[in-house]
Structures are given as C-alpha cells and as structure tokens.
Coordinates of C-alpha atoms and ligand atoms in Angstrom, one line a residue:
M1 CA -174.4 46.3 -183.1
K2 CA -172.9 43.2 -184.6
K3 CA -173.9 44.4 -188.0
I4 CA -172.3 47.8 -187.5
I5 CA -169.0 46.0 -186.4
C6 CA -169.1 43.7 -189.4
F7 CA -169.7 46.7 -191.6
F8 CA -166.8 48.5 -189.9
F9 CA -164.4 45.5 -190.4
S10 CA -165.4 44.9 -194.0
C11 CA -164.9 48.6 -194.8
L12 CA -161.4 48.4 -193.1
F13 CA -160.6 45.3 -195.0
G14 CA -161.9 46.7 -198.2
Y15 CA -159.9 49.8 -197.7
S16 CA -156.7 47.9 -196.8
L17 CA -157.2 45.7 -199.9
L18 CA -157.8 48.8 -202.1
S19 CA -154.9 50.6 -200.5
A20 CA -152.6 47.6 -201.1
Q21 CA -153.8 47.3 -204.7
T22 CA -153.4 51.0 -205.2
K23 CA -149.9 50.8 -203.9
L24 CA -149.2 47.8 -206.0
N25 CA -150.4 49.5 -209.1
R26 CA -148.7 52.8 -208.6
A27 CA -146.9 53.8 -211.8
N28 CA -143.3 53.1 -212.1
I29 CA -141.3 56.0 -213.4
V30 CA -138.3 55.9 -215.9
I31 CA -136.8 59.2 -216.8
I32 CA -134.0 59.3 -219.4
I33 CA -132.2 62.5 -219.4
S34 CA -129.5 63.2 -222.0
D35 CA -127.0 66.0 -222.3
D36 CA -127.2 68.7 -224.9
H37 CA -129.4 66.7 -227.3
A38 CA -131.0 69.1 -229.8
Y39 CA -134.7 68.6 -230.8
Q40 CA -133.6 69.7 -234.4
T41 CA -131.7 66.3 -234.7
I42 CA -134.8 64.1 -233.6
S43 CA -136.9 62.7 -236.4
A44 CA -140.0 62.8 -234.3
Y45 CA -139.6 66.5 -234.2
G46 CA -139.4 66.5 -238.0
S47 CA -135.6 66.4 -238.4
N48 CA -134.2 65.1 -241.7
L49 CA -130.6 65.1 -240.3
M50 CA -131.0 61.6 -239.0
Q51 CA -133.4 58.9 -237.9
T52 CA -134.0 58.4 -234.2
P53 CA -136.4 55.4 -234.3
N54 CA -136.5 54.8 -230.6
I55 CA -137.2 58.3 -229.5
D56 CA -139.8 58.2 -232.3
R57 CA -141.3 55.1 -230.7
L58 CA -142.1 57.2 -227.5
A59 CA -143.7 59.8 -229.8
K60 CA -145.9 57.1 -231.5
E61 CA -146.8 55.5 -228.2
G62 CA -147.1 58.6 -226.1
M63 CA -147.0 62.4 -226.3
I64 CA -144.4 64.7 -228.0
C65 CA -144.1 68.1 -226.3
N66 CA -143.4 70.6 -228.9
K67 CA -143.0 73.5 -226.6
A68 CA -140.9 72.2 -223.7
Y69 CA -138.3 74.6 -222.3
V70 CA -135.7 74.9 -219.5
T71 CA -135.4 77.7 -216.9
N72 CA -131.6 77.9 -217.1
S73 CA -129.9 76.3 -220.1
I74 CA -126.8 74.7 -218.7
C75 CA -126.1 71.3 -217.4
G76 CA -125.8 71.3 -213.7
P77 CA -128.4 74.0 -213.0
S78 CA -130.9 72.3 -215.3
R79 CA -130.6 69.1 -213.3
A80 CA -131.1 70.9 -210.1
V81 CA -134.3 72.5 -211.4
F82 CA -135.4 68.9 -212.5
L83 CA -134.8 67.4 -209.1
T84 CA -136.1 70.1 -207.0
G85 CA -138.9 71.5 -209.0
K86 CA -137.6 74.9 -208.0
Y87 CA -135.9 77.7 -210.0
S88 CA -132.2 78.2 -209.7
H89 CA -132.4 81.2 -207.4
E90 CA -134.5 78.9 -205.0
N91 CA -132.6 75.7 -205.3
G92 CA -129.3 77.6 -205.0
F93 CA -127.4 76.0 -208.1
K94 CA -127.3 79.0 -210.3
D95 CA -124.3 78.1 -212.5
N96 CA -121.5 75.5 -213.1
E97 CA -118.7 77.7 -212.2
T98 CA -119.4 79.1 -208.6
S99 CA -122.4 77.2 -207.3
H100 CA -122.6 73.9 -205.5
F101 CA -125.8 71.7 -205.4
D102 CA -127.2 71.1 -201.9
A103 CA -128.4 67.5 -202.2
G104 CA -129.8 67.8 -198.6
Q105 CA -132.8 69.9 -199.8
N106 CA -136.0 68.3 -200.6
L107 CA -136.2 66.5 -204.0
F108 CA -139.0 64.8 -205.7
V109 CA -137.2 61.4 -205.4
K110 CA -137.1 61.9 -201.5
E111 CA -140.9 62.3 -201.6
L112 CA -141.2 59.2 -203.7
Q113 CA -138.9 57.3 -201.3
N114 CA -141.0 58.5 -198.3
N115 CA -143.9 57.0 -200.1
G116 CA -142.6 53.5 -200.7
Y117 CA -140.8 54.0 -204.1
Q118 CA -137.4 52.6 -204.8
T119 CA -135.3 55.2 -206.5
A120 CA -132.1 55.1 -208.5
W121 CA -129.8 57.5 -210.6
I122 CA -127.5 55.8 -212.9
G123 CA -125.0 57.5 -215.3
K124 CA -124.3 61.2 -215.7
Y125 CA -125.5 63.1 -212.7
H126 CA -123.4 66.3 -212.6
L127 CA -124.6 67.6 -209.3
G128 CA -121.7 66.6 -207.1
E129 CA -120.5 63.2 -206.0
K130 CA -122.8 62.4 -203.1
P131 CA -126.4 62.0 -204.3
Q132 CA -129.2 62.0 -201.8
G133 CA -132.8 60.7 -202.3
F134 CA -131.7 57.5 -204.1
D135 CA -131.8 54.0 -202.8
F136 CA -129.1 53.3 -205.3
W137 CA -126.9 55.2 -207.4
E138 CA -123.8 54.7 -209.7
I139 CA -122.6 58.0 -211.2
F140 CA -119.9 59.4 -213.5
P141 CA -117.6 61.9 -211.8
G142 CA -118.4 65.4 -213.3
Q143 CA -118.9 65.2 -217.0
G144 CA -117.8 61.5 -217.3
H145 CA -116.1 60.0 -220.3
Y146 CA -117.3 58.5 -223.5
Y147 CA -114.8 55.6 -223.4
N148 CA -114.1 53.3 -220.4
P149 CA -115.6 55.7 -218.0
D150 CA -115.0 55.9 -214.2
V151 CA -118.1 55.2 -212.2
I152 CA -118.4 56.3 -208.5
M153 CA -120.0 53.5 -206.5
M154 CA -122.1 54.0 -203.4
D155 CA -119.4 53.0 -201.1
G156 CA -117.4 56.0 -202.4
S157 CA -115.0 53.9 -204.5
T158 CA -114.4 54.5 -208.2
K159 CA -114.5 51.7 -210.8
R160 CA -113.4 52.1 -214.4
I161 CA -115.7 50.1 -216.6
E162 CA -114.5 49.1 -220.1
G163 CA -116.8 50.1 -222.9
Y164 CA -118.7 53.0 -224.4
A165 CA -120.8 55.2 -221.8
P166 CA -124.3 55.0 -223.2
N167 CA -124.0 51.2 -223.4
I168 CA -122.6 51.0 -219.9
V169 CA -125.2 53.4 -218.5
E170 CA -128.0 51.1 -220.0
D171 CA -126.2 47.8 -218.7
L172 CA -125.9 49.2 -215.1
S173 CA -129.6 50.5 -215.3
E174 CA -130.8 47.0 -216.4
D175 CA -128.7 45.4 -213.7
W176 CA -130.5 47.5 -211.1
L177 CA -133.9 46.8 -212.5
D178 CA -133.0 43.1 -212.3
R179 CA -132.1 43.3 -208.7
R180 CA -134.8 45.7 -207.4
D181 CA -137.6 44.7 -205.1
P182 CA -140.5 43.7 -207.5
G183 CA -143.0 44.3 -204.6
K184 CA -142.4 48.0 -204.8
P185 CA -142.9 50.6 -207.5
F186 CA -139.6 52.3 -208.7
C187 CA -138.3 55.5 -210.1
L188 CA -135.2 55.0 -212.2
I189 CA -133.3 58.1 -213.7
I190 CA -131.0 57.1 -216.5
G191 CA -128.4 59.8 -217.1
H192 CA -126.7 59.8 -220.4
K193 CA -123.4 61.6 -221.2
S194 CA -124.3 61.7 -224.9
T195 CA -124.5 64.1 -226.8
H196 CA -122.2 66.3 -224.9
R197 CA -119.1 67.9 -226.4
T198 CA -116.6 66.4 -227.6
W199 CA -119.0 64.0 -229.5
I200 CA -116.9 60.9 -229.6
P201 CA -118.9 58.1 -231.4
D202 CA -119.0 54.5 -230.4
T203 CA -116.6 52.5 -232.7
C204 CA -119.6 50.8 -234.4
D205 CA -121.0 54.1 -235.4
L206 CA -117.9 55.6 -236.9
G207 CA -118.5 56.9 -240.4
M208 CA -122.3 56.4 -240.5
F209 CA -122.8 59.9 -241.9
D210 CA -119.9 60.1 -244.3
D211 CA -122.2 60.1 -247.2
K212 CA -124.2 63.0 -246.0
N213 CA -123.7 66.7 -246.7
F214 CA -125.5 68.7 -244.2
P215 CA -127.1 72.0 -245.5
L216 CA -126.1 75.1 -243.6
P217 CA -128.9 76.6 -241.4
D218 CA -130.4 79.9 -243.1
N219 CA -128.7 82.0 -240.4
F220 CA -125.3 80.2 -240.2
Y221 CA -123.6 83.5 -241.3
D222 CA -125.5 85.6 -238.8
D223 CA -124.1 89.1 -238.5
Y224 CA -125.7 89.5 -234.9
E225 CA -126.7 93.0 -235.9
G226 CA -128.7 94.7 -233.0
R227 CA -127.9 91.9 -230.6
A228 CA -125.0 93.0 -228.3
A229 CA -124.8 89.7 -226.5
A230 CA -124.9 87.5 -229.6
K231 CA -122.1 89.7 -231.0
V232 CA -119.6 88.9 -228.1
Q233 CA -120.3 85.2 -227.6
D234 CA -117.5 82.6 -228.1
M235 CA -119.3 79.6 -229.4
T236 CA -119.0 79.7 -233.1
S237 CA -117.8 76.9 -235.5
A238 CA -115.7 79.5 -237.2
R239 CA -113.7 80.8 -234.2
T240 CA -114.4 78.5 -231.1
M241 CA -114.6 75.0 -232.5
L242 CA -111.2 73.4 -232.4
P243 CA -110.1 70.9 -235.0
D244 CA -108.0 68.9 -232.6
Y245 CA -110.0 69.0 -229.3
D246 CA -113.5 69.0 -230.9
L247 CA -113.0 67.3 -234.1
K248 CA -110.3 64.8 -233.4
M249 CA -107.9 66.1 -236.1
F250 CA -104.6 64.7 -234.7
A251 CA -102.1 62.1 -235.6
P252 CA -102.5 58.5 -234.4
G253 CA -101.0 58.2 -230.9
H254 CA -101.2 61.9 -230.2
P255 CA -102.0 62.5 -226.5
E256 CA -105.5 63.7 -226.1
P257 CA -107.2 63.0 -222.7
T258 CA -110.6 62.0 -224.1
V259 CA -109.1 59.3 -226.3
D260 CA -106.1 58.3 -224.3
R261 CA -108.6 56.3 -222.2
M262 CA -109.3 53.9 -225.0
N263 CA -107.8 50.4 -224.9
A264 CA -105.7 49.2 -227.8
A265 CA -108.6 47.9 -229.9
Q266 CA -110.8 50.9 -229.4
R267 CA -107.9 53.2 -230.3
E268 CA -107.0 51.2 -233.4
R269 CA -110.6 51.5 -234.8
F270 CA -110.7 55.3 -233.9
D271 CA -107.4 55.9 -235.7
A272 CA -108.3 53.8 -238.6
Y273 CA -111.4 56.1 -239.1
Y274 CA -109.9 59.5 -238.2
Q275 CA -106.4 59.2 -239.7
P276 CA -107.6 59.4 -243.3
V277 CA -109.9 62.3 -242.4
F278 CA -107.0 64.1 -240.8
E279 CA -104.6 63.5 -243.7
D280 CA -107.3 64.8 -246.1
F281 CA -107.8 67.9 -243.7
K282 CA -104.1 68.7 -243.7
A283 CA -103.8 68.3 -247.5
R284 CA -106.7 70.7 -248.1
R285 CA -105.1 73.7 -246.1
L286 CA -108.6 75.2 -245.8
T287 CA -109.1 78.8 -244.6
G288 CA -112.0 81.3 -244.2
N289 CA -115.5 80.1 -244.8
A290 CA -114.3 76.9 -246.4
L291 CA -112.6 75.9 -243.2
T292 CA -115.7 77.0 -241.1
E293 CA -118.0 74.9 -243.3
W294 CA -115.7 71.8 -243.2
K295 CA -115.7 72.1 -239.4
Y296 CA -119.5 72.3 -239.5
Q297 CA -119.8 69.1 -241.5
R298 CA -117.4 67.3 -239.2
Y299 CA -119.3 68.5 -236.2
M300 CA -122.6 67.2 -237.6
K301 CA -121.1 63.9 -238.5
D302 CA -119.6 63.4 -234.9
Y303 CA -122.6 64.7 -233.0
L304 CA -125.2 62.7 -234.9
S305 CA -123.2 59.6 -234.6
T306 CA -123.0 60.1 -230.9
A307 CA -126.8 60.6 -230.9
A308 CA -127.3 57.4 -232.7
S309 CA -125.9 55.4 -229.9
L310 CA -128.1 57.4 -227.4
D311 CA -131.1 56.5 -229.4
R312 CA -130.2 52.9 -229.6
N313 CA -129.8 52.6 -225.8
I314 CA -133.2 54.4 -225.3
G315 CA -134.5 51.5 -227.5
R316 CA -132.9 49.0 -225.1
T317 CA -134.6 50.5 -222.1
L318 CA -138.0 50.3 -223.9
D319 CA -137.3 46.7 -224.9
Y320 CA -136.4 45.9 -221.3
L321 CA -139.7 47.2 -220.1
D322 CA -141.5 45.1 -222.8
K323 CA -139.5 42.1 -221.9
H324 CA -140.3 42.2 -218.2
H325 CA -144.0 43.2 -218.7
L326 CA -143.4 46.6 -217.2
T327 CA -144.5 48.7 -220.1
D328 CA -148.2 49.1 -219.3
N329 CA -147.4 50.4 -215.8
T330 CA -144.6 52.6 -216.4
L331 CA -144.4 56.3 -217.2
V332 CA -141.4 56.8 -219.4
M333 CA -140.1 60.3 -220.1
Y334 CA -137.3 61.3 -222.4
L335 CA -135.7 64.7 -222.2
S336 CA -132.5 66.5 -222.5
D337 CA -131.0 68.9 -219.9
Q338 CA -131.4 71.6 -222.4
G339 CA -131.3 72.2 -226.2
F340 CA -128.2 72.8 -228.4
Y341 CA -127.2 74.7 -231.5
M342 CA -126.7 72.8 -234.6
G343 CA -125.1 75.6 -236.6
E344 CA -128.0 78.1 -236.1
H345 CA -126.4 81.5 -235.8
G346 CA -123.1 79.8 -236.7
W347 CA -123.0 78.3 -233.2
F348 CA -122.6 75.1 -231.2
D349 CA -123.4 75.0 -227.4
K350 CA -126.4 76.4 -225.5
R351 CA -127.0 79.0 -222.7
F352 CA -129.0 81.7 -224.6
M353 CA -132.6 82.2 -224.1
Y354 CA -132.9 81.9 -227.9
E355 CA -135.1 79.0 -229.2
E356 CA -132.7 76.2 -229.9
S357 CA -130.9 76.3 -226.5
F358 CA -133.9 77.5 -224.4
R359 CA -136.1 74.6 -225.7
T360 CA -135.6 70.9 -224.9
P361 CA -136.9 67.7 -226.4
M362 CA -139.5 66.1 -224.1
L363 CA -141.6 63.0 -224.9
I364 CA -143.6 61.1 -222.4
R365 CA -145.3 57.7 -222.6
Y366 CA -147.9 56.8 -220.0
P367 CA -150.1 53.8 -221.2
G368 CA -153.8 54.2 -220.4
K369 CA -153.3 57.9 -219.4
I370 CA -151.7 59.6 -222.4
T371 CA -153.2 59.1 -225.9
P372 CA -150.6 57.4 -228.2
G373 CA -149.4 59.7 -231.0
S374 CA -150.5 62.9 -229.3
S375 CA -148.7 66.2 -229.2
L376 CA -148.8 69.1 -226.7
N377 CA -148.3 72.6 -227.9
E378 CA -148.6 74.3 -224.5
Y379 CA -145.6 75.7 -222.8
V380 CA -144.1 73.2 -220.3
L381 CA -140.8 73.5 -218.3
N382 CA -138.3 71.2 -216.8
L383 CA -139.5 72.8 -213.6
D384 CA -142.6 71.0 -214.0
I385 CA -141.3 67.4 -214.0
A386 CA -140.9 67.1 -210.2
P387 CA -144.5 67.8 -209.3
T388 CA -145.8 66.0 -212.4
V389 CA -144.1 62.8 -211.4
L390 CA -145.4 63.1 -207.8
A391 CA -148.8 63.5 -209.2
A392 CA -148.5 60.4 -211.4
A393 CA -147.2 58.5 -208.3
G394 CA -150.2 59.6 -206.3
V395 CA -147.8 61.5 -203.9
G396 CA -148.7 64.9 -202.5
I397 CA -146.8 67.8 -204.0
P398 CA -144.9 70.1 -201.5
K399 CA -146.2 73.5 -201.4
D400 CA -142.9 75.1 -202.0
M401 CA -142.4 73.3 -205.4
Q402 CA -142.5 76.0 -208.1
G403 CA -143.3 73.9 -211.0
E404 CA -146.8 73.0 -212.2
N405 CA -148.3 69.5 -212.3
I406 CA -148.8 69.1 -216.1
L407 CA -150.5 65.7 -215.8
P408 CA -153.9 67.3 -216.6
L409 CA -152.3 68.8 -219.9
L410 CA -150.8 65.4 -220.7
T411 CA -154.1 63.6 -220.3
R412 CA -156.1 66.3 -221.9
T413 CA -158.3 67.0 -219.0
K414 CA -156.9 70.6 -219.1
K415 CA -156.4 72.4 -222.4
T416 CA -154.3 75.5 -221.6
G417 CA -151.0 75.7 -220.0
R418 CA -149.0 78.6 -218.6
K419 CA -149.1 81.9 -220.3
A420 CA -145.6 82.8 -219.8
M421 CA -142.1 81.4 -218.8
Y422 CA -139.4 82.9 -216.9
Y423 CA -135.7 82.2 -217.7
H424 CA -132.4 83.1 -216.0
Y425 CA -128.9 82.3 -217.1
Y426 CA -126.5 83.3 -214.4
E427 CA -123.0 82.1 -215.7
N428 CA -120.5 84.6 -217.0
G429 CA -117.6 82.5 -218.1
E430 CA -116.9 79.8 -220.8
H431 CA -118.3 80.7 -224.2
S432 CA -118.7 84.4 -223.1
V433 CA -122.4 84.4 -223.1
S434 CA -123.6 87.4 -220.9
P435 CA -125.9 86.6 -218.0
H436 CA -129.5 87.4 -218.8
F437 CA -133.0 86.8 -217.8
G438 CA -136.3 87.2 -219.5
I439 CA -139.9 86.3 -220.0
Q440 CA -141.6 84.6 -223.0
T441 CA -145.2 84.8 -223.6
K442 CA -147.2 83.1 -226.4
D443 CA -146.3 86.2 -228.6
F444 CA -143.3 87.8 -227.3
K445 CA -139.9 87.3 -225.8
L446 CA -138.2 90.0 -223.7
I447 CA -134.6 89.5 -222.6
R448 CA -132.5 91.6 -220.3
F449 CA -128.7 91.0 -220.6
Y450 CA -126.4 92.2 -217.8
K451 CA -122.9 92.1 -216.5
R452 CA -121.1 91.2 -219.7
V453 CA -123.3 93.4 -221.8
N454 CA -126.2 95.6 -220.8
S455 CA -129.1 95.6 -223.2
W456 CA -132.7 94.6 -223.7
E457 CA -134.1 92.5 -226.6
L458 CA -137.7 92.2 -227.5
Y459 CA -139.0 89.8 -230.1
D460 CA -142.2 89.1 -231.7
I461 CA -141.8 85.3 -231.7
H462 CA -144.1 84.7 -234.7
A463 CA -142.6 87.3 -236.9
D464 CA -139.0 86.2 -237.4
P465 CA -138.3 83.3 -235.1
K466 CA -135.6 81.6 -237.2
R467 CA -133.3 84.6 -237.7
Y468 CA -133.5 86.0 -234.1
A469 CA -135.2 84.4 -231.3
Ligands
LIG1 CA1 -126.1 69.8 -220.9

C-alpha cells in the first residue's frame, strides 16, 4: 500500500513538474501585421524593387509562405478574420463602410488568456476603439497617422506621441515587453500603419529611391477587355491617384491634414524634400500617359520609402528578441492585412480577388519546429492563423473556428494543404470595386461579381496569371 501511495505521489509530483515546465516552455507569440504591404516589394519574395533585409531574415531563419491569401481583401474585415478564425459572414464584420466589429465574440487571444498567456495589441488595430481579449493595448484611432499619431490608452484617454508611427509602435511594443510578467508566456500583436495610403515616409528615408526608375508592369496599360468589374473600378494611377493628396504635390505651408500634424522640424525636412519635386512637377505641365507614368514613379518612391521604415522596425523587434534571449522560444509571424497593387493593371489599392490583392506576404519563424530557409507552396489563409497559434501554444481549438491549423504544414509533418479557397469582398463604395465572391482551386479561379456589375469570370491560373487573375 505504501508503495502504491509513493508511486501515486511521485506520479503526481512528476506530472506537476512536467506541467509547470510545459507551461513555462510554451512558445511566446509575436505577430507583426502591416497594412497594404505588397509581396511584390519584398526581396525575400524575389522583388528587385527594394531590399527588405529584416523580413528576409525571417525567410532565412524560418518559412516563407508563397501562397498565403486572405478571405476578404480589405483592412478591418481582414483583421476580424485573423482574430476570430472565422469568415466575414460568421464574424459579422463584412466591410469597412457598414459593419462594426463585435469584440465580444470569441477570439484566439481570449483562448490564450484563459490558458495563462499575457496578450497585447499595440499600434494600428482598426476594429473599433475598445479591444477585448488583451491584457494590454495601446491603439491608433481608426487608420492612425504617420506623424505624431494619437494613441488611445487603456483608460480611454488619447495621447499624441511625437515621432513617426512605425518607430512609435515598436517603442511601445518594447516598453510592454519590458514590463510584462516574465513568468508567463506572451502573445504580442504589433500593428503597423505602414504601408497604407498616403505613404508618407519617415524624414530619414526621404529621397532614398530618387535614383531609381521603376519599370512599368507588363499590364500597366490594361484595357480590361472582357472584365466588366475591372472596367468600372476607380483605383488607377491615371485617374484616381491625386498629385496633392497622394503624392504631396503642394506648396510649403499648404494645409493638408496628414502633414499638418508635423512639428516645425519635421515639416521643414518634408518641405525641403518635396518642394523641389513640386516645382519640377509644375514646370513639366505633364498630361496623358506622361503624367500617369510620372505619378507611378512618385507612388513607387513614396510607398517603398514607407516600407523601408516598416522593415527596419521589424528588424528592431527581432533584435529585441535576440537581446532578451527570447528568440529560441518565440514564434514570430509577419504578414500584411492583404496585398496591394504596385501598378499591375494600372492600379494601386486592393479589394479584388485577383492575385496581387488576394495574396498577402506571410513569413513564420519558429525555432526548432520550422526548418530555417524553407518555403511553403500550399494554400494557406489568414483564416488559419487563429487555430495555428492556438495549436502552437498547446491550447485547444474551438470547434466553431473555420480556419485550419497549418502547424503540420509548417513543420512538414503534413505535405498537402487545402484544395480550394473561398473569397468574398462585400464592400460597394470607395474605389468602385464591385462586390464579388469566388473559389480558387490549384488550377482555376471562378469569380462571381454582383451588385455593381453582374458577371462571372473563370481563369486558368497557370495559363495567363499576369495579364488577368
Ligand atoms: Ca489594409
């Protein structure tokens, strides 16, 4: 009997020890989510437009997902899918214009909290102003600003912080990491405003692409033949992109809400850079294609300069983890809330189920689990992140989450992913993109447009992916 009791207690003690160790060793999670960052501009994805050494570091030390997509290519709804692991029609946040996010529903961060994790979201959130599921949050109201952004604090007050948004988001993130309880695992979501319109670079990055001339994408002058929805959109460099609002072509001191927030020193450096560009622009008196192509070049310069700061601050996050000996036990994921057009079809913006907006960059580093330098060519969705993070944390996945746990794909214990992806864009407003839904298999893409235009489009995605889908 004594032996049995001893055995029982040693088992119990062993179990508690194991359980404590398991809890202590549970992976930390850092998810860096940017806004409108195109995979076409990331050197790890083969881009020659610029170098992104810090995102590339994630590719070298982890896995690059070459076929990562979103279920609804628009800021708020994409984030709702990410947090809930449910499609827009289930989580209720279908579009930015008429929907509101119900933060009271279940979210993967709430599951993490219930299982001993500390959770935080810092930076651009874009799902209202009262986050739930986070032990700590400091967020931008709505879109936030590039310069001297307002930050909503947990007590409901708003504080204007001097500086440039990506640097501030990283500073606040590191402050929270410094203050967290080191005895518990954590999940930190770093939300960057970059590279959202209107692409205002940090003062230290102004002019960094001035020597570069960017080649026009092959389909820059697309005639949209046979594509009714593409014909009626309003997101071209030619027609939609505004020299003043988008490309900062205005005189020094001209009132413009995005730059009026700058302090005197910031505005001086801004004007010193843009004024000669503006003077040159006025003198040229460009029209037609010459004007369109000039706008495209300026767009690329501003966008990529904004991306440079984003990449640098991702590097700061990785350096912080190294410095604090957290790298080995932290899963780091980088993604955007969707893709973006860099002149393909003559466009900027997103929304369509065509490749550049449908797809998102996604890179994941998970030391000891994911092979460094590996790549994944199976379909994965932003919908999959919630269950995957829970699986990595050893937390049960709620049955009503619709995403798949892709951890077995990331760790190569499973070879084949989903056969098809469902997409649905609901909004019918800004940029005049018709609502549409569709299915993409490994060979075909079928899209049904409705409301604004009524049409079907079917593509063989291998036959002519660049010109069409
Ligand atoms: Ca976005």
